[in-house]
Amino acid sequence: MLETSKPAGRRVVVLGTGGTIAGRARAAGDNLGYTAGEVGVAELLADVEAPPGTILLAEQVAQIDSKDMEFAVWQRLAQRCDAWLAQPDVAGVVVTHGTDTLEETAFFLQSVLAPGKPVVLTCAMRPATSLSPDGPQNVRDALAVAATPGASGVTVVCAGVIHGAHDVQKVHTYRLDAFASGDAGPIGYVEEGAVRCVRNWPSAPGGRAYPAIDLIAGLAQWPRVEIVTSHAGARGTLVDILVSEHLSASTPSRLDGLVAAATGNGTLHHALEAALLRAQAAGIAVVRATRCAEGRILAHPSAGLRDAGDLTPVKARVALMLELIAAGPRS
Ligand code: SIN
């Protein structure tokens, strides 16, 4: 853990988890052939000024490529955010993270913490060793948001744009401005260190929708929720295999839930839909989420499978897992 020797003030804590922002390449010009999660968070902050009146503090929570995100990292990250936010002199927390599963982590943290102070996830599309890395500016912008009086909830800051955890999605494989907030639009912008909001912060204190962090912290086994996709020529075979495994298996391979990545307004190929209805009848929790990048599923009373509204399939999966955790262990 590193605490910089700056004059006393409110603390902003930076938690490192890895990602391209902490990526290292052999050649400085190489923005593709690098290893994510190599540069320590203290090193990422070496040339970064703390926002006026704040002290920076760094802690390495994980050091991974976020494609390999695991529940244990989420558990630890949520616990560390919660512990730091409880300190009266901590203004907010910044989390450095890979871009690939950033939206899942943001949604998870918002769901279990609904923090009354800001938790700001940031990232980079170019490694730390790049000739012109984007990480340092993203970190500065994230720090500005974390130090903003009145800011709250989990946000993502990338390329000067502030996104809410509920709406943010990675939408580009390469561009530095790789995230979007769909229909909702961004929460605001960071311009030369100044935060300009165009809509409200994500969180009202006490607005937590899912199980509290203490329930997550002690969790030994997470529910198993798989995502299946509806597409041209879809079949129900995979779902049937998962359900038959579940019905015959011992606890570790049991299936708790399925998210169907559905077409358009939550529609499913008839063969997949039939299998999902069989899964639901067998006691598996089934939710439909749209594959569309924007919009939400408009509910229809005749639908036999519930829908996830405007959540993407990966976020609907997180929501379903948290719902199953809140419901307690199955008999
Ligand atoms: C990662 O998600 O950890 C690697 C990719 C990235 O950060 O852009």
Coordinates of C-alpha atoms and ligand atoms in Angstrom, one line a residue:
M1 CA 0.0 0.0 0.0
L2 CA 1.4 3.4 -0.9
E3 CA 0.4 6.7 0.7
T4 CA 2.0 9.8 -1.0
S5 CA 3.5 12.4 1.3
K6 CA 1.1 15.3 0.4
P7 CA -0.4 17.8 2.8
A8 CA -3.3 16.5 4.9
G9 CA -6.7 16.4 3.2
R10 CA -9.4 14.1 2.2
R11 CA -8.1 10.7 0.9
V12 CA -8.8 9.2 -2.5
V13 CA -8.0 5.5 -2.6
V14 CA -6.9 3.9 -5.8
L15 CA -7.4 0.1 -6.0
G16 CA -5.5 -1.7 -8.7
T17 CA -6.9 -4.8 -10.4
G18 CA -4.8 -5.0 -13.6
G19 CA -6.0 -4.6 -17.2
T20 CA -4.4 -2.9 -20.2
I21 CA -4.0 0.2 -18.1
A22 CA -1.4 -1.8 -16.2
G23 CA -0.2 -3.6 -19.4
R24 CA 3.5 -3.9 -20.4
A25 CA 4.8 -4.6 -24.0
R26 CA 8.4 -5.4 -25.0
A27 CA 8.4 -2.6 -27.5
A28 CA 7.1 0.8 -26.7
G29 CA 5.3 1.1 -30.0
D30 CA 3.4 -2.1 -29.5
N31 CA -0.2 -1.4 -28.6
L32 CA -1.4 -5.0 -29.3
G33 CA 1.3 -7.5 -28.2
Y34 CA 1.4 -6.7 -24.5
T35 CA 0.6 -8.5 -21.3
A36 CA -2.2 -6.9 -19.2
G37 CA -1.9 -6.6 -15.5
E38 CA 1.9 -6.2 -15.0
V39 CA 2.5 -2.6 -13.8
G40 CA 1.7 -2.0 -10.2
V41 CA -0.9 0.6 -9.2
A42 CA 1.6 2.6 -7.2
E43 CA 3.7 2.9 -10.4
L44 CA 0.6 4.0 -12.4
L45 CA 0.2 6.9 -9.9
A46 CA 3.9 7.9 -9.9
D47 CA 3.4 11.0 -12.2
V48 CA -0.2 11.7 -11.3
E49 CA -1.1 14.7 -9.2
A50 CA -3.7 14.3 -6.5
P51 CA -6.8 16.5 -7.0
P52 CA -6.5 19.7 -5.0
G53 CA -7.0 19.1 -1.2
T54 CA -6.7 15.3 -1.5
I55 CA -4.1 12.7 -0.6
L56 CA -3.7 9.6 -2.8
L57 CA -3.4 6.2 -1.4
A58 CA -2.9 3.1 -3.6
E59 CA -3.7 -0.6 -2.9
Q60 CA -3.2 -3.6 -5.2
V61 CA -6.3 -5.8 -5.0
A62 CA -5.5 -8.0 -8.0
Q63 CA -3.3 -8.0 -11.0
I64 CA -5.2 -9.7 -13.8
D65 CA -6.4 -9.5 -17.4
S66 CA -10.1 -8.7 -16.8
K67 CA -11.2 -11.4 -19.3
D68 CA -10.1 -13.8 -16.5
M69 CA -12.2 -12.0 -13.8
E70 CA -13.3 -14.4 -11.0
F71 CA -15.8 -14.1 -8.2
A72 CA -13.1 -14.1 -5.6
V73 CA -11.7 -10.9 -7.1
W74 CA -15.2 -9.3 -7.1
Q75 CA -15.6 -10.3 -3.5
R76 CA -12.3 -8.8 -2.4
L77 CA -12.8 -5.7 -4.4
A78 CA -16.3 -5.1 -3.0
Q79 CA -14.9 -5.6 0.5
R80 CA -12.0 -3.2 0.0
C81 CA -14.3 -0.5 -1.5
D82 CA -16.7 -0.9 1.4
A83 CA -14.0 -0.7 4.0
W84 CA -12.4 2.4 2.5
L85 CA -15.7 4.2 1.9
A86 CA -16.6 3.7 5.6
Q87 CA -13.6 5.8 6.5
P88 CA -14.9 9.4 7.2
D89 CA -11.9 11.1 5.5
V90 CA -12.1 9.0 2.3
A91 CA -13.8 11.1 -0.4
G92 CA -14.0 8.3 -2.9
V93 CA -12.4 5.2 -4.5
V94 CA -10.9 4.8 -8.0
V95 CA -10.5 1.3 -9.4
T96 CA -8.1 0.6 -12.2
H97 CA -9.5 -2.3 -14.3
G98 CA -9.3 -3.9 -17.7
T99 CA -11.9 -2.8 -20.2
D100 CA -13.1 -6.3 -21.2
T101 CA -15.3 -7.0 -18.2
L102 CA -15.4 -3.5 -16.7
E103 CA -19.1 -3.2 -17.2
E104 CA -19.8 -6.4 -15.3
T105 CA -17.6 -5.3 -12.3
A106 CA -19.2 -1.8 -12.3
F107 CA -22.7 -3.3 -12.3
F108 CA -21.8 -5.8 -9.6
L109 CA -20.3 -3.1 -7.4
Q110 CA -23.2 -0.8 -7.8
S111 CA -25.6 -3.6 -7.0
V112 CA -23.9 -4.7 -3.8
L113 CA -22.7 -1.4 -2.5
A114 CA -25.0 1.3 -3.9
P115 CA -22.4 3.7 -2.4
G116 CA -23.2 7.1 -1.1
K117 CA -19.7 8.1 -2.1
P118 CA -18.2 7.8 -5.6
V119 CA -16.5 4.5 -6.8
V120 CA -15.0 5.3 -10.1
L121 CA -13.7 2.6 -12.4
T122 CA -11.2 3.5 -15.0
C123 CA -9.1 1.7 -17.7
A124 CA -7.1 2.2 -20.8
M125 CA -7.1 0.9 -24.4
R126 CA -3.4 1.2 -24.7
P127 CA -0.8 -0.4 -22.4
A128 CA 1.2 1.6 -19.9
T129 CA 4.3 1.2 -22.0
S130 CA 2.6 2.7 -25.1
L131 CA 4.3 5.7 -26.9
S132 CA 1.1 7.6 -26.0
P133 CA -0.8 5.8 -23.4
D134 CA -4.4 6.8 -22.5
G135 CA -4.3 5.4 -19.0
P136 CA -2.7 8.4 -17.2
Q137 CA -5.4 10.9 -18.5
N138 CA -8.1 8.4 -17.6
V139 CA -6.7 8.1 -14.1
R140 CA -6.6 11.9 -13.7
D141 CA -10.2 12.2 -14.8
A142 CA -11.3 9.4 -12.5
L143 CA -9.6 11.0 -9.6
A144 CA -11.4 14.3 -10.4
V145 CA -14.7 12.5 -10.3
A146 CA -13.8 10.6 -7.0
A147 CA -12.9 13.9 -5.4
T148 CA -16.0 15.7 -6.5
P149 CA -18.3 16.8 -3.6
G150 CA -21.7 15.3 -4.0
A151 CA -20.7 12.5 -6.4
S152 CA -22.0 9.1 -5.5
G153 CA -22.5 5.6 -6.9
V154 CA -20.4 3.5 -9.2
T155 CA -19.3 5.1 -12.5
V156 CA -16.9 4.4 -15.3
V157 CA -14.6 7.1 -16.6
C158 CA -13.0 6.6 -20.0
A159 CA -11.8 9.2 -22.6
G160 CA -13.3 12.1 -20.6
V161 CA -16.8 10.6 -20.4
I162 CA -18.5 9.5 -17.2
H163 CA -20.9 6.5 -17.5
G164 CA -23.2 5.0 -15.0
A165 CA -22.7 1.4 -13.9
H166 CA -26.2 0.4 -15.0
D167 CA -25.9 1.7 -18.6
V168 CA -22.2 1.4 -19.5
Q169 CA -21.1 -1.0 -22.2
K170 CA -17.8 -1.6 -24.0
V171 CA -18.8 -0.9 -27.7
H172 CA -15.5 -0.7 -29.5
T173 CA -12.6 -3.1 -29.8
Y174 CA -9.9 -0.5 -30.4
R175 CA -11.0 3.1 -30.1
L176 CA -9.8 5.0 -27.0
D177 CA -13.4 6.1 -26.4
A178 CA -14.5 2.5 -26.2
F179 CA -17.6 2.8 -23.9
A180 CA -21.1 4.1 -24.4
S181 CA -24.2 4.5 -22.2
G182 CA -26.8 3.6 -24.9
D183 CA -30.2 5.4 -24.7
A184 CA -29.5 6.7 -21.2
G185 CA -26.5 8.7 -22.3
P186 CA -23.5 9.5 -20.1
I187 CA -23.7 11.0 -16.7
G188 CA -21.2 13.7 -17.6
Y189 CA -17.8 14.7 -18.8
V190 CA -14.4 15.6 -17.3
E191 CA -13.0 18.7 -18.9
E192 CA -9.5 19.8 -17.8
G193 CA -10.1 18.4 -14.4
A194 CA -13.6 19.9 -14.1
V195 CA -16.6 17.6 -13.8
R196 CA -19.7 18.6 -15.8
C197 CA -22.8 16.5 -15.1
V198 CA -25.7 16.2 -17.5
R199 CA -27.7 13.8 -15.4
N200 CA -27.8 12.5 -11.8
W201 CA -25.2 10.3 -10.1
P202 CA -26.2 6.6 -10.1
S203 CA -26.8 6.1 -6.5
A204 CA -29.0 7.4 -3.8
P205 CA -27.6 6.3 -0.4
G206 CA -29.5 3.2 0.9
G207 CA -30.7 2.4 -2.6
R208 CA -29.1 -1.0 -2.7
A209 CA -31.2 -3.4 -4.7
Y210 CA -29.5 -6.7 -4.1
P211 CA -27.9 -8.6 -1.1
A212 CA -25.7 -6.6 1.1
I213 CA -21.9 -6.8 0.9
D214 CA -21.7 -8.9 4.1
L215 CA -23.7 -11.6 2.4
I216 CA -21.3 -11.5 -0.6
A217 CA -18.2 -11.4 1.6
G218 CA -19.0 -14.7 3.3
L219 CA -20.1 -16.6 0.2
A220 CA -18.3 -19.8 -0.4
Q221 CA -20.1 -20.9 -3.6
W222 CA -21.7 -18.6 -6.1
P223 CA -24.8 -19.6 -8.1
R224 CA -24.0 -21.1 -11.5
V225 CA -25.8 -19.0 -14.1
E226 CA -25.0 -19.7 -17.8
I227 CA -25.8 -17.5 -20.9
V228 CA -27.2 -19.1 -24.0
T229 CA -27.8 -17.2 -27.2
S230 CA -30.8 -17.2 -29.6
H231 CA -29.7 -17.0 -33.2
A232 CA -30.6 -18.3 -36.6
G233 CA -30.7 -22.1 -36.4
A234 CA -30.7 -22.1 -32.6
R235 CA -31.4 -25.4 -30.9
G236 CA -32.3 -26.4 -27.3
T237 CA -29.7 -29.1 -27.0
L238 CA -27.3 -27.2 -24.9
V239 CA -30.0 -26.2 -22.5
D240 CA -31.3 -29.7 -22.3
I241 CA -27.7 -31.0 -21.5
L242 CA -27.2 -28.4 -18.8
V243 CA -30.6 -29.3 -17.2
S244 CA -30.0 -33.1 -17.4
E245 CA -26.5 -32.5 -15.8
H246 CA -28.2 -30.5 -13.1
L247 CA -30.8 -33.1 -12.4
S248 CA -28.3 -35.9 -12.2
A249 CA -25.3 -34.1 -10.7
S250 CA -23.8 -33.5 -7.3
T251 CA -23.7 -29.9 -6.0
P252 CA -20.6 -28.5 -7.8
S253 CA -22.1 -28.8 -11.3
R254 CA -25.6 -27.9 -10.5
L255 CA -27.2 -25.2 -12.6
D256 CA -29.0 -22.4 -10.8
G257 CA -30.0 -20.1 -13.6
L258 CA -30.0 -19.4 -17.4
V259 CA -29.9 -16.0 -19.2
A260 CA -31.1 -16.2 -22.7
A261 CA -29.5 -13.6 -25.0
A262 CA -32.6 -13.0 -27.0
T263 CA -33.2 -11.3 -30.3
G264 CA -34.9 -7.9 -30.6
N265 CA -37.7 -7.4 -28.0
G266 CA -36.8 -10.5 -26.1
T267 CA -37.8 -13.1 -28.8
L268 CA -36.3 -16.6 -28.9
H269 CA -36.0 -19.2 -31.6
H270 CA -38.9 -21.6 -30.9
A271 CA -36.5 -24.6 -30.4
L272 CA -34.5 -22.7 -27.7
E273 CA -37.6 -21.3 -26.1
A274 CA -39.1 -24.8 -25.7
A275 CA -35.9 -26.0 -24.0
L276 CA -35.8 -22.9 -21.7
L277 CA -39.4 -23.5 -20.7
R278 CA -38.4 -27.1 -19.8
A279 CA -35.5 -25.8 -17.8
Q280 CA -37.8 -23.4 -16.0
A281 CA -40.2 -26.2 -15.2
A282 CA -37.2 -28.2 -13.8
G283 CA -36.6 -25.4 -11.3
I284 CA -33.9 -23.4 -13.1
A285 CA -34.4 -19.6 -13.0
V286 CA -34.6 -18.3 -16.6
V287 CA -34.4 -14.7 -17.7
R288 CA -34.5 -13.2 -21.2
A289 CA -32.1 -10.3 -22.0
T290 CA -31.9 -8.6 -25.4
R291 CA -28.9 -8.9 -27.7
C292 CA -29.6 -5.4 -28.9
A293 CA -27.1 -2.8 -27.8
E294 CA -29.8 -0.2 -27.0
G295 CA -33.4 -0.2 -25.8
R296 CA -35.1 -2.5 -23.4
I297 CA -37.5 -5.5 -23.6
L298 CA -41.1 -4.2 -23.5
A299 CA -42.9 -6.8 -21.4
H300 CA -45.8 -8.7 -22.9
P301 CA -48.3 -10.6 -20.6
S302 CA -48.2 -13.7 -22.8
A303 CA -44.4 -14.2 -22.3
G304 CA -43.7 -17.5 -20.5
L305 CA -40.2 -16.4 -19.4
R306 CA -39.5 -13.2 -17.5
D307 CA -37.3 -10.5 -19.0
A308 CA -34.3 -8.4 -17.8
G309 CA -35.7 -5.1 -19.0
D310 CA -32.8 -3.0 -20.3
L311 CA -30.0 -5.1 -18.9
T312 CA -27.5 -6.7 -21.3
P313 CA -27.1 -10.5 -21.1
V314 CA -23.9 -10.2 -19.0
K315 CA -25.5 -7.8 -16.6
A316 CA -28.7 -9.8 -16.4
R317 CA -26.5 -12.7 -15.4
V318 CA -24.9 -10.7 -12.5
A319 CA -28.4 -9.6 -11.5
L320 CA -29.7 -13.1 -11.5
M321 CA -26.8 -14.4 -9.5
L322 CA -27.3 -11.7 -6.9
E323 CA -31.1 -12.5 -6.8
L324 CA -30.3 -16.2 -6.2
I325 CA -27.8 -15.3 -3.5
A326 CA -30.4 -13.2 -1.8
A327 CA -32.9 -16.0 -2.0
G328 CA -30.5 -18.2 0.0
P329 CA -29.2 -21.8 -0.7
R330 CA -31.6 -24.1 -2.6
S331 CA -32.6 -27.3 -0.9
Ligands
SIN1 C1 -8.4 -6.4 -19.8 O1 -9.6 -6.3 -19.9 O2 -7.8 -6.7 -18.8 C2 -7.6 -6.3 -21.1 C3 -8.1 -5.5 -22.1 C4 -8.2 -4.0 -21.7 O3 -8.0 -3.6 -20.6 O4 -8.5 -3.2 -22.6

